[in-house]
Amino acid sequence: MIKVRNLVKYYGPTKVLDGISLDVEKGERIVLCGPSGSGKSTLVRCINGLEQRSAGDIEIAGHVLKADCSNVLDLGGDVGMVFQQFNLFPHMNVLDNLTLAMRRVRRAPRSEAEAQAMAMLERMQLGARAKAYPRELSGGQQQRVAIARALCMKPKVMLFDEPTSALDPEMVQEVLDVMTALSREGLTMIVVTHEMGFARNVADRIVFMDGGVILEEAAPDAFFDHPQHNRTREFLRQIG
Ligand code: ADP
Ligand code: MG
């Protein structure tokens, strides 16, 4: 579902990704972790074509992403992305946030888009808030709207970049619960997170980045119980 080969990314003179190769199978759930500045966000943004790369090859959901990302629109809704800061449209109500891309990208008729959006909101237990504006919702609700919006496009892959890092502590679990439910439905997921309980429960594989490289990857039990590198042990100590 995802194939990354020798991905290199410079910002100006600074190399922030230094030869990343990663394969993700259909239905696989990857947790990506590592210290701040290690390149996690840059990696997922490159995979999604939000950021141009300096070298390397990327295939995602059956699309070969060109180096200049000129075919990024071909990804359409096949790749969903959820950000730390929700990125909802503040001037649109919840329902319109959900239906916009379905109508513009998928060319769905309004009635069909709204029916799909309402079904998704019910699943997120947000059916009663369809006409609310993002500012009227809690952070946890806003993030669940953002997840619902991505799911409305029926993505083949979902990328989450620290989806709970901006939330008040009491709202973290409601978002993790939604993500855990999704993981059980066979959706291919890459989740950047420091929530190691979630990682242990949900991930098929943990990928640890440091300094723009993948330093270590393993199944959760091996990763947490027998980390191979000092940097991994140090990281686990700091966040644990
Ligand atoms: P992480 O998500 O693991 O914290 P990032 O991918 O955000 O790491 O950042 C990796 C490195 O790239 C950091 O050193 C960061 O300062 C740098 N960086 C990220 N985005 C930009 C940008 N738009 N311009 C310049 N440097 C950037
Ligand atoms: Mg980041």
Coordinates of C-alpha atoms and ligand atoms in Angstrom, one line a residue:
M1 CA 0.0 0.0 0.0
I2 CA 3.0 2.3 0.7
K3 CA 6.5 1.9 -0.7
V4 CA 9.2 4.4 0.1
R5 CA 12.7 4.0 -1.3
N6 CA 15.8 6.0 -0.3
L7 CA 13.8 9.1 0.5
V8 CA 16.0 12.2 1.0
K9 CA 14.7 15.6 1.9
Y10 CA 16.6 18.8 2.4
Y11 CA 15.4 22.1 3.8
G12 CA 17.9 24.5 2.4
P13 CA 21.3 23.0 3.3
T14 CA 19.9 20.8 6.0
K15 CA 19.2 17.2 5.4
V16 CA 16.2 16.2 7.4
L17 CA 15.4 12.8 5.8
D18 CA 18.5 10.8 5.0
G19 CA 17.6 7.7 3.0
I20 CA 14.3 6.4 4.3
S21 CA 12.9 3.1 3.0
L22 CA 9.6 1.8 4.3
D23 CA 7.0 -0.7 3.1
V24 CA 3.5 -0.8 4.5
E25 CA 1.2 -3.6 3.6
K26 CA -2.5 -3.3 3.0
G27 CA -4.2 -3.3 6.4
E28 CA -1.0 -2.8 8.3
R29 CA -0.9 -0.4 11.3
I30 CA 2.4 1.4 11.8
V31 CA 3.2 3.7 14.7
L32 CA 6.0 6.1 13.9
C33 CA 7.8 7.6 16.8
G34 CA 11.0 9.4 17.7
P35 CA 12.3 12.5 19.2
S36 CA 11.1 16.0 18.2
G37 CA 12.8 17.1 15.0
S38 CA 13.7 13.5 13.9
G39 CA 11.7 14.0 10.7
K40 CA 8.4 12.2 11.4
S41 CA 6.2 15.0 10.1
T42 CA 8.4 15.6 7.1
L43 CA 8.2 11.9 6.2
V44 CA 4.4 11.7 6.4
R45 CA 4.1 15.0 4.5
C46 CA 6.4 13.6 1.7
I47 CA 4.4 10.4 1.6
N48 CA 1.2 12.4 1.1
G49 CA 2.7 14.7 -1.5
L50 CA 2.3 17.7 0.7
E51 CA 6.0 18.3 0.6
Q52 CA 8.4 17.8 -2.3
R53 CA 11.3 15.4 -1.8
S54 CA 14.9 15.9 -2.8
A55 CA 15.4 12.3 -3.9
G56 CA 13.9 8.8 -3.7
D57 CA 10.7 7.0 -4.8
I58 CA 7.2 7.0 -3.3
E59 CA 4.3 4.8 -4.2
I60 CA 1.0 5.1 -2.2
A61 CA -2.4 3.5 -2.6
G62 CA -1.5 2.5 -6.2
H63 CA -0.2 5.9 -7.2
V64 CA 3.5 6.6 -8.1
L65 CA 4.0 10.0 -6.7
K66 CA 6.2 12.2 -9.0
A67 CA 9.2 13.9 -7.5
D68 CA 7.7 17.3 -8.1
C69 CA 4.4 16.1 -6.7
S70 CA 2.7 17.4 -9.9
N71 CA 0.3 14.4 -9.8
V72 CA -0.6 14.8 -6.1
L73 CA -4.2 15.5 -7.0
D74 CA -4.4 12.0 -8.5
L75 CA -4.3 10.7 -4.9
G76 CA -7.7 12.3 -4.6
G77 CA -9.3 11.0 -1.4
D78 CA -7.3 7.7 -1.4
V79 CA -5.0 9.1 1.3
G80 CA -6.5 10.7 4.3
M81 CA -4.5 12.9 6.7
V82 CA -5.2 14.1 10.2
F83 CA -3.1 16.8 11.7
Q84 CA -2.3 17.8 15.3
Q85 CA -4.1 21.1 14.8
F86 CA -7.3 19.6 13.2
N87 CA -7.2 22.0 10.2
L88 CA -11.0 22.3 10.0
F89 CA -12.4 25.1 7.9
P90 CA -13.4 27.6 10.7
H91 CA -16.1 29.4 8.6
M92 CA -18.0 26.2 7.7
N93 CA -20.1 24.1 10.0
V94 CA -19.3 20.5 10.7
L95 CA -21.5 19.1 8.0
D96 CA -20.1 21.4 5.4
N97 CA -16.6 20.5 6.5
L98 CA -17.4 16.9 5.8
T99 CA -19.2 17.3 2.5
L100 CA -16.9 19.8 0.8
A101 CA -14.3 17.3 -0.5
M102 CA -16.9 14.6 -1.3
R103 CA -18.7 17.1 -3.5
R104 CA -15.6 18.8 -5.0
V105 CA -13.2 15.8 -5.4
R106 CA -15.6 12.9 -5.6
R107 CA -18.3 14.9 -7.4
A108 CA -20.9 13.4 -5.1
P109 CA -24.4 15.0 -5.2
R110 CA -25.2 17.1 -2.1
S111 CA -27.9 14.7 -0.8
E112 CA -25.6 11.7 -1.1
A113 CA -22.6 13.6 0.5
E114 CA -24.8 14.7 3.4
A115 CA -26.2 11.3 4.0
Q116 CA -22.7 9.9 4.1
A117 CA -21.4 12.7 6.3
M118 CA -24.3 12.2 8.8
A119 CA -23.6 8.4 9.0
M120 CA -20.0 9.1 9.7
L121 CA -20.8 11.7 12.3
E122 CA -23.2 9.3 14.0
R123 CA -20.3 6.8 14.1
M124 CA -18.2 9.4 15.9
Q125 CA -21.1 10.2 18.2
L126 CA -21.3 13.7 16.8
G127 CA -24.6 13.5 15.0
A128 CA -26.1 16.2 17.2
R129 CA -23.3 18.6 16.3
A130 CA -23.7 18.6 12.5
K131 CA -24.7 22.3 12.4
A132 CA -22.1 23.5 14.9
Y133 CA -19.0 25.5 13.9
P134 CA -15.6 24.1 14.9
R135 CA -15.1 26.9 17.5
E136 CA -18.2 25.6 19.3
L137 CA -16.7 22.1 19.8
S138 CA -14.1 20.8 22.2
G139 CA -10.7 19.9 20.9
G140 CA -11.5 16.2 21.1
Q141 CA -14.7 16.7 19.2
Q142 CA -12.9 18.8 16.5
Q143 CA -10.4 16.1 16.1
R144 CA -13.1 13.5 15.7
V145 CA -14.7 15.7 13.1
A146 CA -11.4 15.9 11.3
I147 CA -11.1 12.1 11.3
A148 CA -14.7 11.8 10.1
R149 CA -14.0 14.2 7.3
A150 CA -11.0 12.1 6.1
L151 CA -13.0 8.9 6.3
C152 CA -15.9 10.3 4.2
M153 CA -13.5 10.1 1.2
K154 CA -13.2 6.3 1.8
P155 CA -9.4 6.5 1.9
K156 CA -7.2 3.4 1.4
V157 CA -4.6 4.9 3.7
M158 CA -4.9 7.1 6.7
L159 CA -1.9 9.2 8.0
F160 CA -2.2 10.7 11.5
D161 CA 0.4 13.2 12.6
E162 CA 0.3 13.5 16.4
P163 CA -3.5 13.6 16.5
T164 CA -3.8 13.9 20.2
S165 CA -0.8 16.2 21.0
A166 CA -2.8 19.4 21.0
L167 CA -5.6 18.0 23.1
D168 CA -6.3 18.5 26.8
P169 CA -5.5 15.3 28.6
E170 CA -9.1 14.4 29.3
M171 CA -9.9 14.4 25.6
V172 CA -7.0 12.2 24.4
Q173 CA -8.8 8.9 25.1
E174 CA -11.9 9.7 23.1
V175 CA -9.7 10.2 20.0
L176 CA -7.6 7.2 20.6
D177 CA -10.7 5.1 21.0
V178 CA -11.9 6.2 17.6
M179 CA -8.5 5.4 16.1
T180 CA -8.5 2.0 17.8
A181 CA -11.9 1.2 16.4
L182 CA -10.7 2.1 12.9
S183 CA -7.6 0.0 13.2
R184 CA -9.9 -3.0 13.8
E185 CA -11.6 -2.4 10.4
G186 CA -8.5 -3.2 8.4
L187 CA -7.7 0.3 7.3
T188 CA -4.0 0.9 6.5
M189 CA -2.7 3.4 9.0
I190 CA 0.5 5.3 9.8
V191 CA 0.2 7.1 13.1
V192 CA 2.8 9.5 14.5
T193 CA 2.3 9.5 18.2
H194 CA 3.9 9.4 21.6
E195 CA 1.0 7.5 23.0
M196 CA 2.8 4.3 23.7
G197 CA -0.2 2.5 25.3
F198 CA -2.0 3.0 22.0
A199 CA 1.1 1.9 20.1
R200 CA 1.4 -1.3 22.1
N201 CA -2.3 -2.2 21.6
V202 CA -2.8 -1.2 18.0
A203 CA 0.4 -1.2 16.0
D204 CA 1.6 -4.2 14.0
R205 CA 5.0 -2.5 13.8
I206 CA 6.7 0.4 15.5
V207 CA 9.1 2.5 13.5
F208 CA 11.5 4.6 15.4
M209 CA 13.2 7.6 13.7
D210 CA 16.1 9.6 14.8
G211 CA 18.0 12.2 12.9
G212 CA 16.2 11.6 9.6
V213 CA 16.8 7.9 9.5
I214 CA 14.8 4.8 10.6
L215 CA 17.0 3.6 13.5
E216 CA 14.9 0.6 14.5
E217 CA 11.6 -1.1 13.6
A218 CA 10.0 -4.0 15.4
A219 CA 6.7 -5.5 16.6
P220 CA 5.5 -3.7 19.7
D221 CA 6.5 -6.3 22.2
A222 CA 10.0 -6.6 20.9
F223 CA 10.3 -2.8 20.5
F224 CA 9.2 -2.0 24.1
D225 CA 10.7 -5.0 25.8
H226 CA 14.0 -5.3 23.9
P227 CA 14.9 -2.1 22.2
Q228 CA 18.1 -2.5 20.3
H229 CA 19.6 0.9 20.3
N230 CA 20.7 3.3 23.1
R231 CA 18.8 6.1 21.4
T232 CA 15.6 4.0 21.5
R233 CA 16.1 3.2 25.1
E234 CA 16.7 6.9 25.9
F235 CA 13.6 7.9 24.0
L236 CA 11.4 5.4 25.8
R237 CA 12.8 6.5 29.1
Q238 CA 12.1 10.1 28.4
I239 CA 8.5 9.6 27.3
G240 CA 7.8 6.8 29.7
Ligands
ADP1 P1 9.3 15.8 13.8 O1 7.9 15.7 13.2 O2 9.9 14.5 14.0 O3 9.3 16.6 15.1 P2 9.9 17.4 11.5 O4 9.7 16.6 10.3 O5 8.8 18.4 11.8 O6 10.2 16.5 12.8 O7 11.3 18.2 11.3 C1 12.5 17.6 11.0 C2 13.5 18.7 10.8 O8 13.2 19.5 9.7 C3 13.6 19.6 12.0 O9 15.0 19.9 12.2 C4 12.8 20.9 11.6 O10 13.3 22.0 12.2 C5 13.1 20.9 10.1 N1 12.0 21.5 9.4 C6 10.7 21.0 9.4 N2 9.9 21.8 8.6 C7 10.7 22.7 8.0 C8 10.5 23.8 7.1 N3 9.3 24.0 6.5 N4 11.6 24.5 6.8 C9 12.8 24.3 7.3 N5 13.1 23.3 8.2 C10 12.0 22.5 8.5
MG2 MG 6.1 16.5 13.9

